[in-house]
XYZ file of C-alpha atoms in Angstrom:
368
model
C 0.000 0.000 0.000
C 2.849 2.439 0.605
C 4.478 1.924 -2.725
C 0.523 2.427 -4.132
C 0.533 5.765 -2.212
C 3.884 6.960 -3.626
C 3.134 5.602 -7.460
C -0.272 8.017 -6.778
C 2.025 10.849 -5.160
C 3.877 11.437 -8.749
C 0.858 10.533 -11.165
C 0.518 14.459 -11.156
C 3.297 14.718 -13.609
C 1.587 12.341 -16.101
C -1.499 14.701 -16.614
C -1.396 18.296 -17.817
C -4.464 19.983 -15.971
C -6.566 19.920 -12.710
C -9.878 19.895 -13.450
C -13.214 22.571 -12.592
C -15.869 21.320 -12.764
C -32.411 12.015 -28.227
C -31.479 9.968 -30.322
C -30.738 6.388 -29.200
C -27.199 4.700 -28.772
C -26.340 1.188 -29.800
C -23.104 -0.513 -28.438
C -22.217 -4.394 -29.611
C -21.516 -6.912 -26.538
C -19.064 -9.378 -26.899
C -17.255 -12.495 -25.213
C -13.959 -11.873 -23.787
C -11.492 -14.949 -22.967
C -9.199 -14.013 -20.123
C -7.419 -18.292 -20.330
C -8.249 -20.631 -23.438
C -5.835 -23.124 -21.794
C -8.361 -24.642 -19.659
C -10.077 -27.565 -20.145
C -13.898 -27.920 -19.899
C -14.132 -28.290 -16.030
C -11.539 -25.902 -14.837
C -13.905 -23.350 -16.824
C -16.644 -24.841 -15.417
C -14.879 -24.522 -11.518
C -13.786 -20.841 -12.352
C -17.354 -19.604 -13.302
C -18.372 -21.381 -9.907
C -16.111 -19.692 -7.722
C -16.081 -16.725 -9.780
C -20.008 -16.397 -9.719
C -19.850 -17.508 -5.819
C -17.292 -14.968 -5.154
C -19.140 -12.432 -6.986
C -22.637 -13.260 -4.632
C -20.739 -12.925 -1.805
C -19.931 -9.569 -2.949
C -23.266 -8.027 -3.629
C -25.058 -9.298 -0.343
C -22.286 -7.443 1.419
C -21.354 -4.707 -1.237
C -18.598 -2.392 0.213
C -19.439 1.394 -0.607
C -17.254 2.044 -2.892
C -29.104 10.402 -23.956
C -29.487 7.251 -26.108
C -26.895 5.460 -27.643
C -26.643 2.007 -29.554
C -23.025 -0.243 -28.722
C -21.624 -4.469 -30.066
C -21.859 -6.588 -26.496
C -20.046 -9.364 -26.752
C -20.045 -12.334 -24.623
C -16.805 -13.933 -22.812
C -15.948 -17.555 -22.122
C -14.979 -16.423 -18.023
C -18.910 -15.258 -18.057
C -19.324 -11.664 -18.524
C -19.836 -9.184 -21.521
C -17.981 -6.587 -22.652
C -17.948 -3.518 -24.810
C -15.624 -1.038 -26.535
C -15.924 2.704 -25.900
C -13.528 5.485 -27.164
C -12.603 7.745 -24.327
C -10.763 11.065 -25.197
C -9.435 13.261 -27.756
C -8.367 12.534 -30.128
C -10.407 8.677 -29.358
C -8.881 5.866 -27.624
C -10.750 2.288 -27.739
C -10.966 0.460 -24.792
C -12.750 -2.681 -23.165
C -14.928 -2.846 -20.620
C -16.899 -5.378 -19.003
C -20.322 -4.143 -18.919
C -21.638 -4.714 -15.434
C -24.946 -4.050 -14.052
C -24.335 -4.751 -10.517
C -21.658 -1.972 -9.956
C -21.484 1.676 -10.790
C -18.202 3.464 -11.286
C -16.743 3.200 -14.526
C -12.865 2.772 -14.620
C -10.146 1.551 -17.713
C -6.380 0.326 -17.166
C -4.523 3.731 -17.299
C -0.863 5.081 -18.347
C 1.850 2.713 -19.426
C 2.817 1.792 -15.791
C -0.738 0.211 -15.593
C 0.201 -3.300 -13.758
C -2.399 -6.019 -13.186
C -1.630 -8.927 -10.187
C -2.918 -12.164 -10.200
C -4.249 -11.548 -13.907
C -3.842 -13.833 -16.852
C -1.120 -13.231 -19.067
C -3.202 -12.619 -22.035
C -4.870 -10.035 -20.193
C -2.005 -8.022 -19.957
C -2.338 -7.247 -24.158
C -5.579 -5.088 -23.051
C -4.871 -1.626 -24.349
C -4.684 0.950 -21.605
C -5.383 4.332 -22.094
C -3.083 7.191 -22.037
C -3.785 10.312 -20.561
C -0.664 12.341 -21.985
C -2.132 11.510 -25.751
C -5.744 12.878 -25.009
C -6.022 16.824 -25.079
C -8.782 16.080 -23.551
C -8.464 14.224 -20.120
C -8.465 15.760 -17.020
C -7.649 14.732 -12.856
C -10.727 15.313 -11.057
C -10.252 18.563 -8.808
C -11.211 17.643 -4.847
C -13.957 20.571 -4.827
C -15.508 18.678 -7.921
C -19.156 17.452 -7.106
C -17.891 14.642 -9.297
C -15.009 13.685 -6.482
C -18.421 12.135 -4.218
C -19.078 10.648 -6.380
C -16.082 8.299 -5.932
C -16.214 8.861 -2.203
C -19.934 9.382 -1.144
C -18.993 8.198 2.576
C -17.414 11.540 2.384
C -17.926 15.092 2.872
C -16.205 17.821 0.436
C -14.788 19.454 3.575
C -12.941 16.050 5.110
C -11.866 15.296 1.479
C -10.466 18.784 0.885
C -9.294 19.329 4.562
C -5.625 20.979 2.685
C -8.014 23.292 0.686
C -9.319 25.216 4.353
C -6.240 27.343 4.829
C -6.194 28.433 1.479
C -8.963 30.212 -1.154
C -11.521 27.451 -1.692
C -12.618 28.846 -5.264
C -8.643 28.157 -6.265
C -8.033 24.893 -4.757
C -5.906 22.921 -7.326
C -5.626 19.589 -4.935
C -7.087 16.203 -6.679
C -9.273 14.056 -5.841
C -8.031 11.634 -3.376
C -7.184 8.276 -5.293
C -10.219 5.544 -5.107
C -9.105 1.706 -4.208
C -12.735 -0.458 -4.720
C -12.970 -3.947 -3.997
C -15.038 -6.340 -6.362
C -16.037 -10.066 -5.436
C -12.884 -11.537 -7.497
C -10.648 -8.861 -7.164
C -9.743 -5.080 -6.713
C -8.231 -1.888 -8.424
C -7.525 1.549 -7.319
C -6.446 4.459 -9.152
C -7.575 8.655 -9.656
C -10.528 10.160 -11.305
C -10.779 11.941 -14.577
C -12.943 13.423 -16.470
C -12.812 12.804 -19.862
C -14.393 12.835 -23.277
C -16.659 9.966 -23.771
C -17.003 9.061 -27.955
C -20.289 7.946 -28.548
C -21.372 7.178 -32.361
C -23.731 9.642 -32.280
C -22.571 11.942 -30.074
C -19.845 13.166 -27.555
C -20.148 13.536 -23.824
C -17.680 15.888 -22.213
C -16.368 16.010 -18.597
C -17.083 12.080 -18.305
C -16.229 10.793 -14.701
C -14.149 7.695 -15.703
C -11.076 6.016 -13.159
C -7.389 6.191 -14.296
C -6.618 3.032 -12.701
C -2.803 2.148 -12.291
C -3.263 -1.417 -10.000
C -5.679 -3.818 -10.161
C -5.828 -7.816 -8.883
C -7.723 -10.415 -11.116
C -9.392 -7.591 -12.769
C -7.819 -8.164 -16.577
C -9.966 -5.320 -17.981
C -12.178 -1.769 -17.436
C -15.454 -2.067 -15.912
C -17.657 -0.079 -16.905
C -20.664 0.006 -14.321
C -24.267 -0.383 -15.475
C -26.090 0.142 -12.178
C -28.186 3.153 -10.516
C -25.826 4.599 -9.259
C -24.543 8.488 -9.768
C -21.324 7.775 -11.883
C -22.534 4.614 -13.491
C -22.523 5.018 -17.525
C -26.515 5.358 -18.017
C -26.858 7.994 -15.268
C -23.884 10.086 -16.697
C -25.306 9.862 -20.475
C -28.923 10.815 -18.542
C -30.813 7.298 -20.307
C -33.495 6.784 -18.768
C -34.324 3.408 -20.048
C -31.334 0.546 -20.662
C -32.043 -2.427 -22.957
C -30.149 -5.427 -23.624
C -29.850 -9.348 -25.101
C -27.085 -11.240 -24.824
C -25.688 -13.835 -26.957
C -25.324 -17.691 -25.841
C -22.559 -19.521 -25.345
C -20.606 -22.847 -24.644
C -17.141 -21.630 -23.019
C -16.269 -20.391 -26.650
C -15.580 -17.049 -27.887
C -17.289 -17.185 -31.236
C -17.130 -13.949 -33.168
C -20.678 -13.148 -32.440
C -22.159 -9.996 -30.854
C -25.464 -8.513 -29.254
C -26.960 -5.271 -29.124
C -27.075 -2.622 -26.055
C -29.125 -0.021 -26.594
C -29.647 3.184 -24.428
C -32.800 4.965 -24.074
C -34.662 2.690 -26.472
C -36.835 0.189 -25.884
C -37.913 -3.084 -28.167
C -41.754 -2.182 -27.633
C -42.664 -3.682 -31.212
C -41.205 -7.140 -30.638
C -43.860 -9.303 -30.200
C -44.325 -12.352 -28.004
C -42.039 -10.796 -25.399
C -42.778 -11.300 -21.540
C -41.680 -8.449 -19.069
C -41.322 -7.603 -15.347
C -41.168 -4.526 -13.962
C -38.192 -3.466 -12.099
C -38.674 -2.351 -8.709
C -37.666 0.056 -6.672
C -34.923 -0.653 -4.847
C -34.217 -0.887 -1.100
C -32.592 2.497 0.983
C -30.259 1.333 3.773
C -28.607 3.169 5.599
C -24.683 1.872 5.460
C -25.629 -0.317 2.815
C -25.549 2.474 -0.103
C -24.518 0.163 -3.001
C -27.728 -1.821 -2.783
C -29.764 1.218 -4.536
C -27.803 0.835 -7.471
C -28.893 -2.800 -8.020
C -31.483 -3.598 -10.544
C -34.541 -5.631 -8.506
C -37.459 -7.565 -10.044
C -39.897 -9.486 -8.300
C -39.508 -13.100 -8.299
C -43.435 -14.129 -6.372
C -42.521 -18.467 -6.613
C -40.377 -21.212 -8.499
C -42.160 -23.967 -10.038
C -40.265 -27.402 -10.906
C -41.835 -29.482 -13.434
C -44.953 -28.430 -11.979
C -44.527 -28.457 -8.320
C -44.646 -25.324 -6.430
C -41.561 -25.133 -4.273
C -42.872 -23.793 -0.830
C -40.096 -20.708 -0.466
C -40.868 -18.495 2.727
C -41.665 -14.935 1.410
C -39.040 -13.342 3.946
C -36.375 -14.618 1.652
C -37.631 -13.228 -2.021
C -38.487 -9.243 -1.139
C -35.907 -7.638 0.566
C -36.565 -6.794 4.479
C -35.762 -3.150 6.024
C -32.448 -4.552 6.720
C -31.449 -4.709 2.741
C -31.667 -8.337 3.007
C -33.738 -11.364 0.292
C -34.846 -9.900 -2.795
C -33.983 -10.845 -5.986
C -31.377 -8.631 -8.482
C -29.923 -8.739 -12.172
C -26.381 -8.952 -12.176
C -24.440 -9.334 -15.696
C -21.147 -10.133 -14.128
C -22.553 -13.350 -12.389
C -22.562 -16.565 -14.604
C -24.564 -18.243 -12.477
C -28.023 -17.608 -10.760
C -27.580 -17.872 -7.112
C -30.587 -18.750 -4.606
C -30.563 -18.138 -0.728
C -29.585 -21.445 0.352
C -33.081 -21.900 2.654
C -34.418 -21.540 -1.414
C -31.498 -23.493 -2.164
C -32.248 -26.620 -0.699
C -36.012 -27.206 -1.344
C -35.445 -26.354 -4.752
C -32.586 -28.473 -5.143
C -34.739 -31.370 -3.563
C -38.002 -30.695 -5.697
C -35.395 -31.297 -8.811
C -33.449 -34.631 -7.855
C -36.650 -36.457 -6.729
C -38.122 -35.612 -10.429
C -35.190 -36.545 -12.036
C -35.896 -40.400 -13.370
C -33.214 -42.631 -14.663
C -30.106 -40.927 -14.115
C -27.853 -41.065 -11.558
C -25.985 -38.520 -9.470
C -22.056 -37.989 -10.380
C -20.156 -37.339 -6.911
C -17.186 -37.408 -8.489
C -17.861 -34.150 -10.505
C -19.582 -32.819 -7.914
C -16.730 -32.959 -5.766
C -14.624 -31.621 -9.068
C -16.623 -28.782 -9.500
C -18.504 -27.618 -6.663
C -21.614 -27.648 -8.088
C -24.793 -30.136 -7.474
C -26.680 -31.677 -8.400
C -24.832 -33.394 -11.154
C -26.570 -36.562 -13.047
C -24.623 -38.998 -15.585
C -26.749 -38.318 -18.767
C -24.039 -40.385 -21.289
């Protein structure tokens, strides 16, 4: 952490300035293979833990105008998407994530990645110096709470007091957020963002210059103030994702901003709801909720206590929709009776400890 601090103390020198602070958009989605060395089950074990880790995360989250983009789907389990940031442009990838809301890219040529892939370290990173553009977010900068909203402006710009407020030059103090599988920490810009149809200035994006098992950007999706759709003002986020089998074939969806497919036909919908205020538990009104009322197997009605599927005044049950989870988790009291309600329909086949045990998953049935 000390050698973090001191990399931050001379990142000053790598940007020029301090900063003051409907038509729809489509963006393709796409896959994004962080190891093609493994074999079917050590994929298969990584999007467990991965997805498990990621759970973990988002029950105890730590508070940290139209456009249409490719979204491509990746072989660890999330989607990503490519957005030009600066000026002139700069493409980068991002994982598109709905349960988080800051939006940060690999930054400056000293960006270093632990714990990542080796492939991952090919990502492009951006480069401040080359955009005329970018910007480090000044501390009196409504923007700056965003990154810190535990904070108040006057304990994050305690060295600004002494000295005339209106010409406080000091930064932003650097962010460090943890995800379920991994971390990064870096300084806030603002920066151009280059839609296809249009151009957003004074973007609040991170510079990030360490990150651990985080092999690209994320670029958060959620309701939260600095997330992507709140920035571009969208009211309205649509998206379909492509299928896969732990490939990366060269295919992409659509994610569009501010639109909505209203003339597709035979499409079912829920309505999002509104989602739960908590105090200490801030990051839990940017996730997305829908109402999940039962679960039917076959055609049994699994009896699942209503405590556990709408979330309590404590922030806790409910049900959310996460793109960076693989897997769809259940509370494991919902768990268990759903689990059972399965296995004793299941006729003919016979359980497989052995990959079970291999994979951490159950139930598993032999269905050679």
């Amino acid at each position: 952490m000390a050698s973090f601090l001191f990399f931050l103390s001379i990142i000053s020198f790598l940007f020029p300035f301090i900063s003051s602070s409907n038509s729809s958009t489509t963006i393709p989605l796409s896959f994004l293979n962080t190891n093609t060395n493994q074999d079917f089950y050590q994929k298969l074990t990584h999007l467990a833990s991965f997805s498990l880790a990621r759970a973990h995360h988002i029950k105890n989250p730590q508070d940290s105008s139209i456009s249409n983009i490719p979204l491509y789907p990746h072989s660890y389990g999330g989607y990503s998407i490519t957005l030009p940031f600066g000026t002139p442009p700069q493409k980068i990838p991002f994982v598109m994530d709905t349960g988080s809301n800051f939006v940060w890219f690999p930054c400056t040529k000293k960006y270093q990645c632990s714990k990542c892939p080796v492939s991952s370290q090919k990502n492009p990173t951006f480069i401040p110096r080359l955009s005329s553009s970018a910007r480090v977010i000044g501390c009196l900068n409504p923007k700056c709470s965003w990154i810190h909203p535990k904070n108040s402006p006057k304990s994050l710009c305690h060295d600004c007091e002494s000295r005339n407020r209106t010409n406080c030059k000091y930064a932003c103090p650097p962010y460090m957020i943890l995800y379920g599988s991994g971390s990064t920490a870096g300084i806030g810009l603002v920066e151009t963002l280059n839609l296809p149809n249009k151009k957003i200035p004074n973007f609040l994006v991170g510079c990030s210059l360490l990150s651990s098992q985080q092999p690209a950007g994320i670029a958060g999706f959620g309701r939260g103030m600095s997330s992507l759709p709140n920035q571009l003002g969208a009211k309205k986020l649509s998206y379909c994702l492509v299928s896969h089998m732990f490939d990366d074939i060269p295919k992409s969806s659509m994610l569009v901003l501010d639109t909505v497919y209203e003339k597709l036909k035979n499409l079912t919908r829920t309505p999002l709801l509104k989602s739960p205020f908590v105090v200490g538990r801030n990051a839990l009104a940017g996730y997305y909720y829908v109402g999940l009322r039962k679960i039917i197997v076959g055609e049994q009605i699994v009896k699942v206590p209503y405590q556990y599927l709408a979330p309590n005044s404590k922030g806790n049950g409910g049900t959310i929709v996460d793109s960076g989870t693989t897997f769809t988790f259940l509370n494991h009291d919902i768990f268990v009776p759903v689990m059972n309600a399965f296995v004793n329909q299941v006729k003919g086949f016979s359980r497989t400890e052995k990959i079970e045990r291999l994979t951490n998953l159950r139930p598993c049935f032999n269905v050679s």
